Short mmCIF file of C-alpha atoms in Angstrom, two decimals:
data_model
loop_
_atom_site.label_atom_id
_atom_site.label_comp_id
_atom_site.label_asym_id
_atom_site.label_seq_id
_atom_site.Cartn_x
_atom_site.Cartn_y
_atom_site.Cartn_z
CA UNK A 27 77.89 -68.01 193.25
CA UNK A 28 79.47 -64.84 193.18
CA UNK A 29 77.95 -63.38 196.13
CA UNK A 30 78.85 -66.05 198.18
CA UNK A 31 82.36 -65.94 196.60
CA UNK A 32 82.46 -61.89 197.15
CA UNK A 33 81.23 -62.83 200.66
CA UNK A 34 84.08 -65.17 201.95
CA UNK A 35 86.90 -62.68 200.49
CA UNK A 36 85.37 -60.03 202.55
CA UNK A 37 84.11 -61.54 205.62
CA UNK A 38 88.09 -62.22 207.41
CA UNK A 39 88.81 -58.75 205.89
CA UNK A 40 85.46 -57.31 208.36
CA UNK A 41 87.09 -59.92 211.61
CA UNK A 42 90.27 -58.63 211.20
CA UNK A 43 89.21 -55.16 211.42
CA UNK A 44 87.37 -56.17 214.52
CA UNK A 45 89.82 -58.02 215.99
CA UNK A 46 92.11 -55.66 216.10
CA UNK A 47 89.78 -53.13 217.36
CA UNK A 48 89.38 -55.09 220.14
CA UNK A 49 93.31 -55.99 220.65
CA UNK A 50 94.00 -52.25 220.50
CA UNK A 51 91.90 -52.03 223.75
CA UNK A 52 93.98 -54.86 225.45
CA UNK A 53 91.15 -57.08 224.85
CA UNK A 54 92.28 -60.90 223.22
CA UNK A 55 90.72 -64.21 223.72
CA UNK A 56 91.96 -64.90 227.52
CA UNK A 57 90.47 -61.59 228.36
CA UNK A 58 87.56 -62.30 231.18
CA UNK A 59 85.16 -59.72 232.56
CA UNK A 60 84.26 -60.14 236.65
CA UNK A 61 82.44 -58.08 239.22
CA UNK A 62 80.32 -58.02 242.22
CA UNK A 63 76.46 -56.72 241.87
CA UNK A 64 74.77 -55.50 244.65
CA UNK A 65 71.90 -53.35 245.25
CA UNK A 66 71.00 -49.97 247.10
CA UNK A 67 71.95 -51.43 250.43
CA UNK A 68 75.36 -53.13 249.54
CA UNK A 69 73.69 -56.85 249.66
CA UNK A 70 75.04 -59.26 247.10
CA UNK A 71 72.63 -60.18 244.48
CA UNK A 72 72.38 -63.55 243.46
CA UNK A 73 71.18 -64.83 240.57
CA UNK A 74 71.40 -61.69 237.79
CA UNK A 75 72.88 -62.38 234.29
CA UNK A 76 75.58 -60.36 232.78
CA UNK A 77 75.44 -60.75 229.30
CA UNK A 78 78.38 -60.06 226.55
CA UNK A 79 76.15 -58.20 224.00
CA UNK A 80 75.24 -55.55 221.58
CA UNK A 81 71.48 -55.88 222.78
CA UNK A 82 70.51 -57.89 220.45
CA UNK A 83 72.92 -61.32 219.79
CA UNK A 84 74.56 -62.91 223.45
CA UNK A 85 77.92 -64.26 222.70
CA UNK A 86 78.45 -64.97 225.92
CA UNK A 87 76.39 -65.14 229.69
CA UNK A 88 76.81 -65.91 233.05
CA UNK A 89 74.75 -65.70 236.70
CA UNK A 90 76.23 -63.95 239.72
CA UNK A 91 76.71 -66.17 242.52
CA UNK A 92 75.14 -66.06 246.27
CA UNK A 93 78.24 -63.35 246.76
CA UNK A 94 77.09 -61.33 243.89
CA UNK A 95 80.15 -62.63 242.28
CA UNK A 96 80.21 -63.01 237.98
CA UNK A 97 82.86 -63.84 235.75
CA UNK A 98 82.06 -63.78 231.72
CA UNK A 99 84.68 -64.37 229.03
CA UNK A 100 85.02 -63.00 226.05
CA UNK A 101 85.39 -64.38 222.65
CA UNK A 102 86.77 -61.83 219.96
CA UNK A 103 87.09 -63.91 216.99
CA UNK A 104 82.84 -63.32 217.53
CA UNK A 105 82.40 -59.85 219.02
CA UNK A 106 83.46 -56.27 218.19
CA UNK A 107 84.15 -53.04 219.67
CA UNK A 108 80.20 -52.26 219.76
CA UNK A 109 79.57 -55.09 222.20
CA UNK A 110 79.41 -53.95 225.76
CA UNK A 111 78.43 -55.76 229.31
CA UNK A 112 74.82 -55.69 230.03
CA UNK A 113 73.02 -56.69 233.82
CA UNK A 114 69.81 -58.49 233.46
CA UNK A 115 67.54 -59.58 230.46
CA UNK A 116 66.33 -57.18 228.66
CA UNK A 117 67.73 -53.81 227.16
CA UNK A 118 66.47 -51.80 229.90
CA UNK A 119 68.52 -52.69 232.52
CA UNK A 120 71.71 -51.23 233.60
CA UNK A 121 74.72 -51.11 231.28
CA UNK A 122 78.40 -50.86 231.00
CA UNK A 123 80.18 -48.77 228.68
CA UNK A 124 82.06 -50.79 225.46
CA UNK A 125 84.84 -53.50 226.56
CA UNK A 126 88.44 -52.34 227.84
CA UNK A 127 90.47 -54.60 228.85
CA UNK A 128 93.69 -52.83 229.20
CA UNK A 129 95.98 -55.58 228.29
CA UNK A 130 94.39 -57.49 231.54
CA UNK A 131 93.83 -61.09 231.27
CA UNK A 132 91.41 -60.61 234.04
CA UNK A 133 89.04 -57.03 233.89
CA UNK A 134 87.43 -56.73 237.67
CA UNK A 135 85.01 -53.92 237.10
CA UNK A 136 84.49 -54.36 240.90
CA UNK A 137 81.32 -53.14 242.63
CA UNK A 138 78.13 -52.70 240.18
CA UNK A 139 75.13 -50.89 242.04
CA UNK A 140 72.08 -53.18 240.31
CA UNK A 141 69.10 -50.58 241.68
CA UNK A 142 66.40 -51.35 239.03
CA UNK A 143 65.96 -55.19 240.21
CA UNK A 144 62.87 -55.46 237.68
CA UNK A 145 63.77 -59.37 237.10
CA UNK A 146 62.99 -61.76 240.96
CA UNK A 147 66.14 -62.84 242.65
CA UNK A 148 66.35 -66.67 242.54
CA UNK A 149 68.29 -69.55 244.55
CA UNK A 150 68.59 -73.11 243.86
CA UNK A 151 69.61 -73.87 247.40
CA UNK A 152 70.39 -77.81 247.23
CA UNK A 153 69.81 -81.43 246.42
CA UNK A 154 67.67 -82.66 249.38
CA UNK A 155 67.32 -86.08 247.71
CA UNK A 156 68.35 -88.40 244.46
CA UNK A 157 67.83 -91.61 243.08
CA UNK A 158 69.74 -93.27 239.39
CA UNK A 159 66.46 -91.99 237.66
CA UNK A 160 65.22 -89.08 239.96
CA UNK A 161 66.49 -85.96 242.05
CA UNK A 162 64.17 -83.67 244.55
CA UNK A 163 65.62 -79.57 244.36
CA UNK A 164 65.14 -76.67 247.32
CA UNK A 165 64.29 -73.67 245.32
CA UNK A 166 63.45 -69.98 246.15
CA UNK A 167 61.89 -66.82 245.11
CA UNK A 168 63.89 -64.42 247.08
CA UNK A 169 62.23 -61.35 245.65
CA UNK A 170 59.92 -61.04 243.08
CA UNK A 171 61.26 -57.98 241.88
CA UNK A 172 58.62 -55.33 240.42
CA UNK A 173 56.28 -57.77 238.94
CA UNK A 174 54.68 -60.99 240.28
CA UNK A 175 56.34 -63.57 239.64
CA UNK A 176 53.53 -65.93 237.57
CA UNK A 177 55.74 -69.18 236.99
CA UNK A 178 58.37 -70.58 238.92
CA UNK A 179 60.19 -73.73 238.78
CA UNK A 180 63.25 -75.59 238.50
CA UNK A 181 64.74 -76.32 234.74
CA UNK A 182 67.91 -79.18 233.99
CA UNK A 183 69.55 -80.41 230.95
CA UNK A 184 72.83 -81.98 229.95
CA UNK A 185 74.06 -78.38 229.53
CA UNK A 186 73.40 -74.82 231.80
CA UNK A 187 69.61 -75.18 231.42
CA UNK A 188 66.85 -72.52 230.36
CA UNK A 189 63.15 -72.71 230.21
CA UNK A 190 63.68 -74.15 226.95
CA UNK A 191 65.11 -76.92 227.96
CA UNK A 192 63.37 -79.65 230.34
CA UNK A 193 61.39 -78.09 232.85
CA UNK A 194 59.08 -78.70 236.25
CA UNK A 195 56.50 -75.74 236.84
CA UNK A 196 56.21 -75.35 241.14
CA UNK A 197 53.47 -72.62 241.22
CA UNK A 198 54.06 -69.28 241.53
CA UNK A 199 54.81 -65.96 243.68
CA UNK A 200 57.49 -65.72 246.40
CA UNK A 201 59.66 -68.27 249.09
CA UNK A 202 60.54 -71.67 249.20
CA UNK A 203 59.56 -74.53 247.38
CA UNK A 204 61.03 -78.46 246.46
CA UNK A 205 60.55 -79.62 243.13
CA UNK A 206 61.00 -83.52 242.20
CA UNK A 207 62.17 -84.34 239.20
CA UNK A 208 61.29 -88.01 237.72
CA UNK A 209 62.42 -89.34 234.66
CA UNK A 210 63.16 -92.30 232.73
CA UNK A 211 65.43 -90.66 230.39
CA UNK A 212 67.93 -89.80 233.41
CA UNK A 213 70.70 -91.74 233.88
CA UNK A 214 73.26 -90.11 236.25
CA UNK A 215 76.03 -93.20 236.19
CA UNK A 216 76.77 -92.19 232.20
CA UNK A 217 76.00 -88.25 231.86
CA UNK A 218 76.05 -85.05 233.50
CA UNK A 219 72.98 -83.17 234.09
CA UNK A 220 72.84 -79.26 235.25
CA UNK A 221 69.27 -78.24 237.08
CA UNK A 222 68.45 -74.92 238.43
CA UNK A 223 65.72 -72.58 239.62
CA UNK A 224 63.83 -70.19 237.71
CA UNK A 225 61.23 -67.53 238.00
CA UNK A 226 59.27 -65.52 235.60
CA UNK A 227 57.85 -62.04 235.73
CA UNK A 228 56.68 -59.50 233.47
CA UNK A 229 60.27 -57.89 233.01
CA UNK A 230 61.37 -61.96 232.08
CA UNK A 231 63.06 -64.70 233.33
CA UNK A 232 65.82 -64.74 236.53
CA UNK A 233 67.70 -67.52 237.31
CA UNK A 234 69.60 -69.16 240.58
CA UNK A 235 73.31 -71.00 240.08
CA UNK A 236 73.45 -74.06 238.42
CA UNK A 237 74.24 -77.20 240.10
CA UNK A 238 75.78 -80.37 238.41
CA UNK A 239 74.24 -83.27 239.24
CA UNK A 240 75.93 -87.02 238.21
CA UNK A 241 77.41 -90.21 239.77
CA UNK A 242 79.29 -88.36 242.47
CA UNK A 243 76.39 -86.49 243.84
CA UNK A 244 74.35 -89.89 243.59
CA UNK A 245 76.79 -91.26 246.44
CA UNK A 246 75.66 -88.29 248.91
CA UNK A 247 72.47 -89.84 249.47
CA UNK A 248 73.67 -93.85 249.70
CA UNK A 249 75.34 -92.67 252.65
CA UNK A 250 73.48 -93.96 255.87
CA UNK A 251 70.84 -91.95 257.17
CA UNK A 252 69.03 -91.05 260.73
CA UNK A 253 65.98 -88.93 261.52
CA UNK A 254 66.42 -86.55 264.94
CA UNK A 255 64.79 -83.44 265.50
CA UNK A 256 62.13 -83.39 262.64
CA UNK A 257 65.55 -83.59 260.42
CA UNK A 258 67.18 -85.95 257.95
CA UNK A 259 70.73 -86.46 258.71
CA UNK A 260 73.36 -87.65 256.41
CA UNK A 261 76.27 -89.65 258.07
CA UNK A 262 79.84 -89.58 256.93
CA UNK A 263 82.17 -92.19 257.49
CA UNK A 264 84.74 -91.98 260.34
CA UNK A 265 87.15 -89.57 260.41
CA UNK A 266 89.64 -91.48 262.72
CA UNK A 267 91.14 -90.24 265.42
CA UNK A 268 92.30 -86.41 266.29
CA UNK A 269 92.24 -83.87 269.15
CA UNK A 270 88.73 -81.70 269.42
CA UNK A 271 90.53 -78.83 267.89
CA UNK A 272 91.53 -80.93 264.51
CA UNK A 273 87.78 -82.70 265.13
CA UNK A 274 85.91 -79.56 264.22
CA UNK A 275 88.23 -77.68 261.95
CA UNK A 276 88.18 -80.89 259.89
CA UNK A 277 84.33 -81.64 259.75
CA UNK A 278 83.84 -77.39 258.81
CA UNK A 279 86.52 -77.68 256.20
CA UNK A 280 85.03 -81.32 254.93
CA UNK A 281 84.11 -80.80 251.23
CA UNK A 282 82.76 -84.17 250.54
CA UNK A 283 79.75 -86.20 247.93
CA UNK A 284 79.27 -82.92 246.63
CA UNK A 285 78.41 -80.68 249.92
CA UNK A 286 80.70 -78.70 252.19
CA UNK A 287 78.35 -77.61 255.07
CA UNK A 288 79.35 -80.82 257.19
CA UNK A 289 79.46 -80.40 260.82
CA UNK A 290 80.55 -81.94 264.05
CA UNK A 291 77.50 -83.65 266.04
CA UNK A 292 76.40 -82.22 269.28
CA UNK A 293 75.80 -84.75 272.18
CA UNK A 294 72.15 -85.25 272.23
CA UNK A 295 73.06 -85.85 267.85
CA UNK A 296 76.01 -88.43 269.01
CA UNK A 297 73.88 -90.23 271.39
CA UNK A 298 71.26 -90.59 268.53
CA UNK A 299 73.98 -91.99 265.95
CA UNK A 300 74.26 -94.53 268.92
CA UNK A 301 70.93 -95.49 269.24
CA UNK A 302 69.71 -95.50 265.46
CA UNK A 303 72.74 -96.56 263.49
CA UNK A 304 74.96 -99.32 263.62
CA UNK A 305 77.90 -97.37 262.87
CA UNK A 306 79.63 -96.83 266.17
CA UNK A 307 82.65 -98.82 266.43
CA UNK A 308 83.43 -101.14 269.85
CA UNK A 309 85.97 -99.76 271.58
CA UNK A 310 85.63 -96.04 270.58
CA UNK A 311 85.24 -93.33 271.82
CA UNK A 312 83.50 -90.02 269.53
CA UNK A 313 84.01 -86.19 270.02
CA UNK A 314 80.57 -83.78 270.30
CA UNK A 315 80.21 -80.25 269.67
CA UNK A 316 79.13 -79.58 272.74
CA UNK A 317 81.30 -78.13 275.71
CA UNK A 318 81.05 -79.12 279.56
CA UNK A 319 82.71 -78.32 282.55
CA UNK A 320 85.97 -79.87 282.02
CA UNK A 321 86.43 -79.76 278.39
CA UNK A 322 83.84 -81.20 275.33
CA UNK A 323 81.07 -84.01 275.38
CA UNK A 324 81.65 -87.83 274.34
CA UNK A 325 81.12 -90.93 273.88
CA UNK A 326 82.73 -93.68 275.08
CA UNK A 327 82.45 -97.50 275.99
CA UNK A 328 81.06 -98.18 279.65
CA UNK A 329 80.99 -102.24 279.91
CA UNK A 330 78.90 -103.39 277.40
CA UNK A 331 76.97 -100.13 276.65
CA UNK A 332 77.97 -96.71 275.78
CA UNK A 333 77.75 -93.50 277.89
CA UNK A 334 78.16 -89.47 277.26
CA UNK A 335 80.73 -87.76 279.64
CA UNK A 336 83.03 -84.88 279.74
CA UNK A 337 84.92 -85.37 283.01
CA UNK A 338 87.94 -86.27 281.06
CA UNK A 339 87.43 -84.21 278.14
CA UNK A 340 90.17 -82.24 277.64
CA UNK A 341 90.35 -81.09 273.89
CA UNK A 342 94.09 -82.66 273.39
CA UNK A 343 92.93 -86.01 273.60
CA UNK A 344 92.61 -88.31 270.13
CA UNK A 345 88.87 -89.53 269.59
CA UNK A 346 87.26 -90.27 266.77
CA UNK A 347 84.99 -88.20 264.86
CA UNK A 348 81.47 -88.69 262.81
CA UNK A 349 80.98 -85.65 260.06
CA UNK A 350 77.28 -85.20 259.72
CA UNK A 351 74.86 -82.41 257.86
CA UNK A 352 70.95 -82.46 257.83
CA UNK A 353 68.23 -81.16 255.65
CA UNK A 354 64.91 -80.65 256.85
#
């Protein structure tokens, strides 16, 4: 009884002494860490995890991004002035010196050369389908770093997932590969759920960015749908009218259900919207990507069927526009 008595008197005398350790260095609890990994050649590297550490308890982690982008807080009422930031999983990767943060709410330690890529690179590309109770993934194995990779997959959960957490094995080595997820316990009208790739190698386990997955992502795929090319195309809803300028700069700048790499339909894409949906409205006439003599491709009403043209196409006239992306 003692002890433990002797114990709490002591304990916020040892975080005190820490904190201000720590505040002396500019560091407080607003105080986040960011930088840009890359390797030999100046590529970004994806999927590495910076770790606030003192090699052997994490108090904090996070992935770089397809940029090589990272940004890790820090929490000082946890951490002292031993902790430093540490690249990849184990203790024999790369490190930092100890934490400055010279009264900087923001640290940018900028560039971090990453040569001794011993972990693969991963990449959870997308959500290529999704139901209320299931979701299909696009992984990849990028590099398998310097051992094969023997297990790769994609892991979720209701917070950033590990391979502790639910998990769907998809064979093993290097490229690309879809996982499906199926489950009766998912339920993405009342929670959240985070999935993302993994791989695993001798050195341990890399993983690719986190996506969320919930309601909002569901709608992405109730949108209407045509097949053209050998791809799946999802179809937004009109636009309205603008000038082909304000047509394209609005379907590359469309961040919408979740994805952002919308684009404006070519003709021989238009013509298929035409033919395979019932989404074309009488009386309308629809911009294309694609330029002709006189201006850009579209459609437009000819009696009681529908024709492409670009005789009158300059770019300042209004027509409506169709967003569309496609997976394969």
């Amino acid at each position: 009884m003692r002890k433990s008595l002797l114990l709490l008197l002591i304990l916020p005398l040892l975080l005190t002494g820490c904190l201000y350790s720590l505040e002396k260095e500019g560091i407080t609890n607003t105080t986040i860490y960011k930088g840009r990994i890359i390797d030999k050649d100046n590529k970004p590297l994806n999927g590495i995890m910076v770790r606030v550490t003192n090699g052997t308890l994490i108090h904090n982690s996070s992935t770089s991004n397809v940029e090589g982008i990272f940004e890790v807080a820090v929490d000082i009422t946890k951490i002292d002035s031993k902790y430093y930031i540490q690249l990849g999983d184990t203790s024999s990767f790369h490190k930092r010196s100890s934490l400055k943060g010279f009264g900087l709410d923001v640290y940018d330690y900028g560039d971090i050369p990453f040569i001794d890529i011993k972990l693969p690179i991963v990449e959870t590309l997308g959500v290529t389908n999704m139901t209320e109770r299931s979701f299909t993934c696009k992984c990849n194995v990028k590099s398998q770093g310097e051992a094969i990779v023997t297990e790769r997959g994609l892991c979720w959960s209701t917070n950033i997932p590990t391979i502790n957490d639910n998990k769907e094995k998809f064979g093993s080595g290097e490229g690309e590969y879809l996982v499906t997820v199926s489950n009766e316990s998912l339920n993405f009208h009342t929670t959240t759920y985070y999935a993302r790739a993994y791989a695993v190698n001798e050195y341990g386990v890399a993983y690719g960015d986190a996506l969320e997955l919930n309601s909002s992502r569901l709608k992405e795929f109730s949108l209407p749908t045509m097949q053209f090319g050998g791809y799946t195309y999802t179809i937004h809803p009109d636009l309205g009218s603008m000038t082909w300028e304000q047509a394209n700069t609005a379907c590359e700048n469309l961040v919408a259900y979740g994805q952002n790499d919308w684009f404006l339909p070519n003709k021989e894409e238009m013509w298929s919207i035409y033919k395979e949906t019932n989404l074309i409205q009488s009386g309308c006439t629809y911009w294309t990507s694609t330029k002709g003599r006189y201006g850009y491709w579209y459609l437009k009403p000819s009696g009681s069927s529908w024709v492409l043209d670009d005789y009158n196409g300059e770019t300042d006239h209004m027509y409506h526009v169709i967003p569309v992306r496609k997976n394969r």
